């Protein structure tokens, strides 16, 4: 099963992607985790990405598309995956479609975790305390990330809806219940 998880920052996307990946034996690939690791290790990618991440902006498409292209080409994704945090823009979604096609592959579903703005802001401020993520601690950076999500990422919802692979799941409530809802939306079971 080849899946993309979509949802605003603080929607629980990362937590749920991890749980579903484990349950369904899929590879979980989070571009946010990958970039944070690159920044921590001071790699060339990390050096380029740092300033965008600190400001709550997206890193340029070509930086991140190149990384996903390498993963597709390496065969790492051949046994099924959940992409978490990618694609984030319509050009990224188009690039993904093209590279998968080249590999005789495609996405099965795009899962949108649906959570209202007010809830998202609450969750991000508590995550800042728990996980110590710098981009969650600063209210103006959080607001910018939500703005960026609305302007640059939300249009992907129409893109996948147009491809008839979009599934919307209510992201409010108990973590276990949300995992069950997601599993049902993905497998029909
Ligand atoms: P996340 O953990 O998914 O919220 O990502 C944290 C930060 O990493 C984002 O605010 C962006 O700066 C950057 N990032 C992660 N994934 C992408 C992507 N697909 N395209 C551009 N920037 C990204």
PDB file of C-alpha atoms and ligand atoms in Angstrom:
ATOM      1  CA  UNK A   1       0.000   0.000   0.000  1.00  0.00           C
ATOM      2  CA  UNK A   2       1.415   3.383  -1.043  1.00  0.00           C
ATOM      3  CA  UNK A   3       0.012   6.230   1.030  1.00  0.00           C
ATOM      4  CA  UNK A   4       0.370   9.951   1.573  1.00  0.00           C
ATOM      5  CA  UNK A   5      -0.779  11.506   4.864  1.00  0.00           C
ATOM      6  CA  UNK A   6      -1.987  15.098   4.680  1.00  0.00           C
ATOM      7  CA  UNK A   7      -3.063  17.482   7.420  1.00  0.00           C
ATOM      8  CA  UNK A   8      -2.155  20.771   9.081  1.00  0.00           C
ATOM      9  CA  UNK A   9       0.797  20.986  11.479  1.00  0.00           C
ATOM     10  CA  UNK A  10      -0.478  19.628  14.798  1.00  0.00           C
ATOM     11  CA  UNK A  11      -3.109  17.386  13.186  1.00  0.00           C
ATOM     12  CA  UNK A  12      -1.439  14.300  14.670  1.00  0.00           C
ATOM     13  CA  UNK A  13      -0.233  13.287  11.228  1.00  0.00           C
ATOM     14  CA  UNK A  14       3.231  12.161  12.393  1.00  0.00           C
ATOM     15  CA  UNK A  15       1.957  10.210  15.407  1.00  0.00           C
ATOM     16  CA  UNK A  16      -0.727   8.486  13.366  1.00  0.00           C
ATOM     17  CA  UNK A  17       1.555   7.811  10.385  1.00  0.00           C
ATOM     18  CA  UNK A  18       3.947   5.991  12.750  1.00  0.00           C
ATOM     19  CA  UNK A  19       1.124   3.928  14.279  1.00  0.00           C
ATOM     20  CA  UNK A  20      -0.434   2.970  10.959  1.00  0.00           C
ATOM     21  CA  UNK A  21       2.956   2.173   9.399  1.00  0.00           C
ATOM     22  CA  UNK A  22       3.688  -0.211  12.261  1.00  0.00           C
ATOM     23  CA  UNK A  23       0.250  -1.803  12.141  1.00  0.00           C
ATOM     24  CA  UNK A  24       0.359  -2.311   8.365  1.00  0.00           C
ATOM     25  CA  UNK A  25       4.074  -3.030   8.062  1.00  0.00           C
ATOM     26  CA  UNK A  26       4.776  -0.022   5.853  1.00  0.00           C
ATOM     27  CA  UNK A  27       7.828   2.218   5.716  1.00  0.00           C
ATOM     28  CA  UNK A  28       7.203   5.561   7.456  1.00  0.00           C
ATOM     29  CA  UNK A  29       9.006   8.406   5.728  1.00  0.00           C
ATOM     30  CA  UNK A  30       8.756  11.812   7.406  1.00  0.00           C
ATOM     31  CA  UNK A  31      10.476  14.611   5.495  1.00  0.00           C
ATOM     32  CA  UNK A  32      10.301  16.812   8.622  1.00  0.00           C
ATOM     33  CA  UNK A  33      12.214  14.172  10.676  1.00  0.00           C
ATOM     34  CA  UNK A  34      14.671  13.711   7.842  1.00  0.00           C
ATOM     35  CA  UNK A  35      15.337  17.461   7.625  1.00  0.00           C
ATOM     36  CA  UNK A  36      15.630  17.889  11.413  1.00  0.00           C
ATOM     37  CA  UNK A  37      18.195  15.072  11.448  1.00  0.00           C
ATOM     38  CA  UNK A  38      20.129  16.763   8.603  1.00  0.00           C
ATOM     39  CA  UNK A  39      20.143  20.078  10.521  1.00  0.00           C
ATOM     40  CA  UNK A  40      21.317  18.324  13.695  1.00  0.00           C
ATOM     41  CA  UNK A  41      24.150  16.607  11.826  1.00  0.00           C
ATOM     42  CA  UNK A  42      25.123  19.775   9.980  1.00  0.00           C
ATOM     43  CA  UNK A  43      24.991  18.112   6.542  1.00  0.00           C
ATOM     44  CA  UNK A  44      24.909  20.153   3.317  1.00  0.00           C
ATOM     45  CA  UNK A  45      21.134  19.580   3.149  1.00  0.00           C
ATOM     46  CA  UNK A  46      20.728  20.625   6.788  1.00  0.00           C
ATOM     47  CA  UNK A  47      22.693  23.816   6.206  1.00  0.00           C
ATOM     48  CA  UNK A  48      20.443  24.753   3.291  1.00  0.00           C
ATOM     49  CA  UNK A  49      17.185  23.812   5.057  1.00  0.00           C
ATOM     50  CA  UNK A  50      17.788  25.383   8.485  1.00  0.00           C
ATOM     51  CA  UNK A  51      16.744  28.965   7.816  1.00  0.00           C
ATOM     52  CA  UNK A  52      13.479  27.969   6.141  1.00  0.00           C
ATOM     53  CA  UNK A  53      12.547  25.585   8.937  1.00  0.00           C
ATOM     54  CA  UNK A  54      13.271  28.146  11.643  1.00  0.00           C
ATOM     55  CA  UNK A  55      10.986  30.637   9.921  1.00  0.00           C
ATOM     56  CA  UNK A  56       8.195  28.095   9.422  1.00  0.00           C
ATOM     57  CA  UNK A  57       8.629  28.322   5.637  1.00  0.00           C
ATOM     58  CA  UNK A  58       8.863  25.369   3.293  1.00  0.00           C
ATOM     59  CA  UNK A  59      12.285  24.406   1.996  1.00  0.00           C
ATOM     60  CA  UNK A  60      12.529  24.838  -1.808  1.00  0.00           C
ATOM     61  CA  UNK A  61      10.794  22.101  -3.818  1.00  0.00           C
ATOM     62  CA  UNK A  62      13.942  21.000  -5.654  1.00  0.00           C
ATOM     63  CA  UNK A  63      15.769  20.238  -2.370  1.00  0.00           C
ATOM     64  CA  UNK A  64      13.111  17.897  -1.092  1.00  0.00           C
ATOM     65  CA  UNK A  65      12.024  16.412  -4.427  1.00  0.00           C
ATOM     66  CA  UNK A  66      15.627  15.291  -5.029  1.00  0.00           C
ATOM     67  CA  UNK A  67      15.622  13.379  -1.740  1.00  0.00           C
ATOM     68  CA  UNK A  68      12.362  11.582  -2.491  1.00  0.00           C
ATOM     69  CA  UNK A  69      13.599  10.770  -5.986  1.00  0.00           C
ATOM     70  CA  UNK A  70      16.654   9.072  -4.465  1.00  0.00           C
ATOM     71  CA  UNK A  71      14.407   7.032  -2.146  1.00  0.00           C
ATOM     72  CA  UNK A  72      12.173   5.921  -5.022  1.00  0.00           C
ATOM     73  CA  UNK A  73      15.169   4.994  -7.197  1.00  0.00           C
ATOM     74  CA  UNK A  74      16.872   3.070  -4.353  1.00  0.00           C
ATOM     75  CA  UNK A  75      13.974   0.611  -4.061  1.00  0.00           C
ATOM     76  CA  UNK A  76      13.533   1.514  -0.380  1.00  0.00           C
ATOM     77  CA  UNK A  77       9.873   2.241  -0.997  1.00  0.00           C
ATOM     78  CA  UNK A  78       9.104  -0.905  -2.960  1.00  0.00           C
ATOM     79  CA  UNK A  79       7.268  -2.707  -0.157  1.00  0.00           C
ATOM     80  CA  UNK A  80       4.764   0.010   0.645  1.00  0.00           C
ATOM     81  CA  UNK A  81       5.058   3.281   2.525  1.00  0.00           C
ATOM     82  CA  UNK A  82       3.459   6.251   4.205  1.00  0.00           C
ATOM     83  CA  UNK A  83       4.801   9.616   3.136  1.00  0.00           C
ATOM     84  CA  UNK A  84       4.387  12.038   6.051  1.00  0.00           C
ATOM     85  CA  UNK A  85       4.984  15.719   5.254  1.00  0.00           C
ATOM     86  CA  UNK A  86       5.535  15.167   1.532  1.00  0.00           C
ATOM     87  CA  UNK A  87       4.182  16.400  -0.814  1.00  0.00           C
ATOM     88  CA  UNK A  88       3.635  19.892   0.631  1.00  0.00           C
ATOM     89  CA  UNK A  89       3.023  21.815  -2.629  1.00  0.00           C
ATOM     90  CA  UNK A  90       1.263  21.058  -5.919  1.00  0.00           C
ATOM     91  CA  UNK A  91       4.596  20.977  -7.814  1.00  0.00           C
ATOM     92  CA  UNK A  92       5.821  18.373  -5.273  1.00  0.00           C
ATOM     93  CA  UNK A  93       2.647  16.315  -5.819  1.00  0.00           C
ATOM     94  CA  UNK A  94       3.159  16.501  -9.579  1.00  0.00           C
ATOM     95  CA  UNK A  95       6.826  15.562  -9.270  1.00  0.00           C
ATOM     96  CA  UNK A  96       5.876  12.585  -7.068  1.00  0.00           C
ATOM     97  CA  UNK A  97       3.317  11.362  -9.585  1.00  0.00           C
ATOM     98  CA  UNK A  98       5.876  11.571 -12.366  1.00  0.00           C
ATOM     99  CA  UNK A  99       8.678   9.783 -10.502  1.00  0.00           C
ATOM    100  CA  UNK A 100       6.325   6.996  -9.377  1.00  0.00           C
ATOM    101  CA  UNK A 101       5.054   6.541 -12.912  1.00  0.00           C
ATOM    102  CA  UNK A 102       8.616   6.231 -14.139  1.00  0.00           C
ATOM    103  CA  UNK A 103       8.993   3.425 -11.612  1.00  0.00           C
ATOM    104  CA  UNK A 104       5.744   1.747 -12.759  1.00  0.00           C
ATOM    105  CA  UNK A 105       4.133   2.696  -9.464  1.00  0.00           C
ATOM    106  CA  UNK A 106       1.456   5.017  -8.083  1.00  0.00           C
ATOM    107  CA  UNK A 107      -0.208   6.147  -4.870  1.00  0.00           C
ATOM    108  CA  UNK A 108      -3.142   4.114  -3.581  1.00  0.00           C
ATOM    109  CA  UNK A 109      -4.617   6.740  -1.272  1.00  0.00           C
ATOM    110  CA  UNK A 110      -4.065  10.235   0.103  1.00  0.00           C
ATOM    111  CA  UNK A 111      -5.390  10.462   3.652  1.00  0.00           C
ATOM    112  CA  UNK A 112      -6.367  13.856   5.020  1.00  0.00           C
ATOM    113  CA  UNK A 113      -6.468  14.165   8.808  1.00  0.00           C
ATOM    114  CA  UNK A 114      -9.047  16.813   9.410  1.00  0.00           C
ATOM    115  CA  UNK A 115      -8.614  19.102  12.465  1.00  0.00           C
ATOM    116  CA  UNK A 116      -9.874  22.660  13.070  1.00  0.00           C
ATOM    117  CA  UNK A 117      -7.434  25.605  13.409  1.00  0.00           C
ATOM    118  CA  UNK A 118      -8.139  26.404  17.071  1.00  0.00           C
ATOM    119  CA  UNK A 119      -7.382  22.803  18.083  1.00  0.00           C
ATOM    120  CA  UNK A 120      -4.177  22.829  16.037  1.00  0.00           C
ATOM    121  CA  UNK A 121      -2.801  25.915  17.803  1.00  0.00           C
ATOM    122  CA  UNK A 122      -3.518  24.354  21.228  1.00  0.00           C
ATOM    123  CA  UNK A 123      -1.825  21.105  20.269  1.00  0.00           C
ATOM    124  CA  UNK A 124       1.271  22.800  18.874  1.00  0.00           C
ATOM    125  CA  UNK A 125       1.905  24.821  22.006  1.00  0.00           C
ATOM    126  CA  UNK A 126       1.766  21.669  24.137  1.00  0.00           C
ATOM    127  CA  UNK A 127       3.981  19.766  21.650  1.00  0.00           C
ATOM    128  CA  UNK A 128       6.593  22.529  21.975  1.00  0.00           C
ATOM    129  CA  UNK A 129       6.899  21.674  25.678  1.00  0.00           C
ATOM    130  CA  UNK A 130       6.933  17.911  25.189  1.00  0.00           C
ATOM    131  CA  UNK A 131       9.183  17.515  22.134  1.00  0.00           C
ATOM    132  CA  UNK A 132      11.186  20.740  22.393  1.00  0.00           C
ATOM    133  CA  UNK A 133      10.652  21.579  18.731  1.00  0.00           C
ATOM    134  CA  UNK A 134      11.858  25.152  18.168  1.00  0.00           C
ATOM    135  CA  UNK A 135       9.352  25.735  15.363  1.00  0.00           C
ATOM    136  CA  UNK A 136       6.460  24.958  17.749  1.00  0.00           C
ATOM    137  CA  UNK A 137       7.613  27.232  20.576  1.00  0.00           C
ATOM    138  CA  UNK A 138       7.258  30.579  18.822  1.00  0.00           C
ATOM    139  CA  UNK A 139       3.641  31.655  18.265  1.00  0.00           C
ATOM    140  CA  UNK A 140       4.469  33.717  15.174  1.00  0.00           C
ATOM    141  CA  UNK A 141       6.302  30.760  13.589  1.00  0.00           C
ATOM    142  CA  UNK A 142       3.333  28.477  14.370  1.00  0.00           C
ATOM    143  CA  UNK A 143       0.944  30.985  12.737  1.00  0.00           C
ATOM    144  CA  UNK A 144       3.205  31.208   9.718  1.00  0.00           C
ATOM    145  CA  UNK A 145       3.266  27.415   9.371  1.00  0.00           C
ATOM    146  CA  UNK A 146      -0.538  27.360   9.390  1.00  0.00           C
ATOM    147  CA  UNK A 147      -0.602  30.136   6.771  1.00  0.00           C
ATOM    148  CA  UNK A 148       1.915  28.268   4.639  1.00  0.00           C
ATOM    149  CA  UNK A 149      -0.217  25.122   5.003  1.00  0.00           C
ATOM    150  CA  UNK A 150      -3.328  26.955   3.807  1.00  0.00           C
ATOM    151  CA  UNK A 151      -1.663  28.686   0.884  1.00  0.00           C
ATOM    152  CA  UNK A 152       0.757  26.048  -0.355  1.00  0.00           C
ATOM    153  CA  UNK A 153      -0.380  22.659   0.942  1.00  0.00           C
ATOM    154  CA  UNK A 154      -4.191  22.789   0.954  1.00  0.00           C
ATOM    155  CA  UNK A 155      -4.366  22.972  -2.881  1.00  0.00           C
ATOM    156  CA  UNK A 156      -2.990  19.408  -2.885  1.00  0.00           C
ATOM    157  CA  UNK A 157      -6.300  18.271  -1.398  1.00  0.00           C
ATOM    158  CA  UNK A 158      -8.015  19.240  -4.671  1.00  0.00           C
ATOM    159  CA  UNK A 159      -5.200  17.619  -6.639  1.00  0.00           C
ATOM    160  CA  UNK A 160      -5.784  14.214  -4.960  1.00  0.00           C
ATOM    161  CA  UNK A 161      -9.529  14.640  -4.940  1.00  0.00           C
ATOM    162  CA  UNK A 162      -9.252  15.102  -8.723  1.00  0.00           C
ATOM    163  CA  UNK A 163      -7.337  11.825  -8.880  1.00  0.00           C
ATOM    164  CA  UNK A 164     -10.137  10.156  -6.865  1.00  0.00           C
ATOM    165  CA  UNK A 165      -7.761   8.861  -4.171  1.00  0.00           C
ATOM    166  CA  UNK A 166      -8.537  11.333  -1.367  1.00  0.00           C
ATOM    167  CA  UNK A 167      -9.966  10.031   1.939  1.00  0.00           C
ATOM    168  CA  UNK A 168     -10.856  12.461   4.683  1.00  0.00           C
ATOM    169  CA  UNK A 169     -10.712  11.278   8.304  1.00  0.00           C
ATOM    170  CA  UNK A 170     -11.858  13.162  11.395  1.00  0.00           C
ATOM    171  CA  UNK A 171      -8.704  13.859  13.459  1.00  0.00           C
ATOM    172  CA  UNK A 172     -10.460  14.847  16.693  1.00  0.00           C
ATOM    173  CA  UNK A 173     -10.692  12.629  19.743  1.00  0.00           C
ATOM    174  CA  UNK A 174      -8.814   9.830  21.378  1.00  0.00           C
ATOM    175  CA  UNK A 175      -5.525   8.721  19.705  1.00  0.00           C
ATOM    176  CA  UNK A 176      -6.569   5.039  19.540  1.00  0.00           C
ATOM    177  CA  UNK A 177      -9.955   5.894  18.019  1.00  0.00           C
ATOM    178  CA  UNK A 178      -8.299   8.036  15.348  1.00  0.00           C
ATOM    179  CA  UNK A 179      -5.904   5.178  14.500  1.00  0.00           C
ATOM    180  CA  UNK A 180      -8.913   2.863  14.119  1.00  0.00           C
ATOM    181  CA  UNK A 181     -10.705   5.367  11.881  1.00  0.00           C
ATOM    182  CA  UNK A 182      -7.613   5.743   9.713  1.00  0.00           C
ATOM    183  CA  UNK A 183      -7.097   1.996   9.436  1.00  0.00           C
ATOM    184  CA  UNK A 184     -10.724   1.600   8.384  1.00  0.00           C
ATOM    185  CA  UNK A 185     -10.434   4.393   5.791  1.00  0.00           C
ATOM    186  CA  UNK A 186      -7.285   2.787   4.363  1.00  0.00           C
ATOM    187  CA  UNK A 187      -8.241  -0.887   4.359  1.00  0.00           C
ATOM    188  CA  UNK A 188     -12.042  -0.741   4.436  1.00  0.00           C
ATOM    189  CA  UNK A 189     -11.851  -3.090   7.479  1.00  0.00           C
TER     190      UNK A 189
HETATM  191  P1  LIG B   1       7.081  18.814   9.655  1.00  0.00           P
HETATM  192  O1  LIG B   1       7.768  18.026  10.712  1.00  0.00           O
HETATM  193  O2  LIG B   1       6.480  17.942   8.576  1.00  0.00           O
HETATM  194  O3  LIG B   1       6.096  19.794  10.211  1.00  0.00           O
HETATM  195  O4  LIG B   1       8.216  19.674   8.905  1.00  0.00           O
HETATM  196  C1  LIG B   1       8.983  20.639   9.591  1.00  0.00           C
HETATM  197  C2  LIG B   1       9.551  21.643   8.612  1.00  0.00           C
HETATM  198  O5  LIG B   1      10.377  20.968   7.645  1.00  0.00           O
HETATM  199  C3  LIG B   1       8.524  22.388   7.775  1.00  0.00           C
HETATM  200  O6  LIG B   1       8.009  23.518   8.449  1.00  0.00           O
HETATM  201  C4  LIG B   1       9.343  22.765   6.551  1.00  0.00           C
HETATM  202  O7  LIG B   1      10.216  23.850   6.825  1.00  0.00           O
HETATM  203  C5  LIG B   1      10.220  21.545   6.346  1.00  0.00           C
HETATM  204  N1  LIG B   1       9.589  20.534   5.459  1.00  0.00           N
HETATM  205  C6  LIG B   1       9.210  19.265   5.771  1.00  0.00           C
HETATM  206  N2  LIG B   1       8.704  18.623   4.705  1.00  0.00           N
HETATM  207  C7  LIG B   1       8.765  19.499   3.673  1.00  0.00           C
HETATM  208  C8  LIG B   1       8.378  19.438   2.294  1.00  0.00           C
HETATM  209  N3  LIG B   1       7.820  18.343   1.765  1.00  0.00           N
HETATM  210  N4  LIG B   1       8.595  20.541   1.533  1.00  0.00           N
HETATM  211  C9  LIG B   1       9.160  21.646   2.040  1.00  0.00           C
HETATM  212  N5  LIG B   1       9.525  21.777   3.323  1.00  0.00           N
HETATM  213  C10 LIG B   1       9.337  20.718   4.144  1.00  0.00           C
END
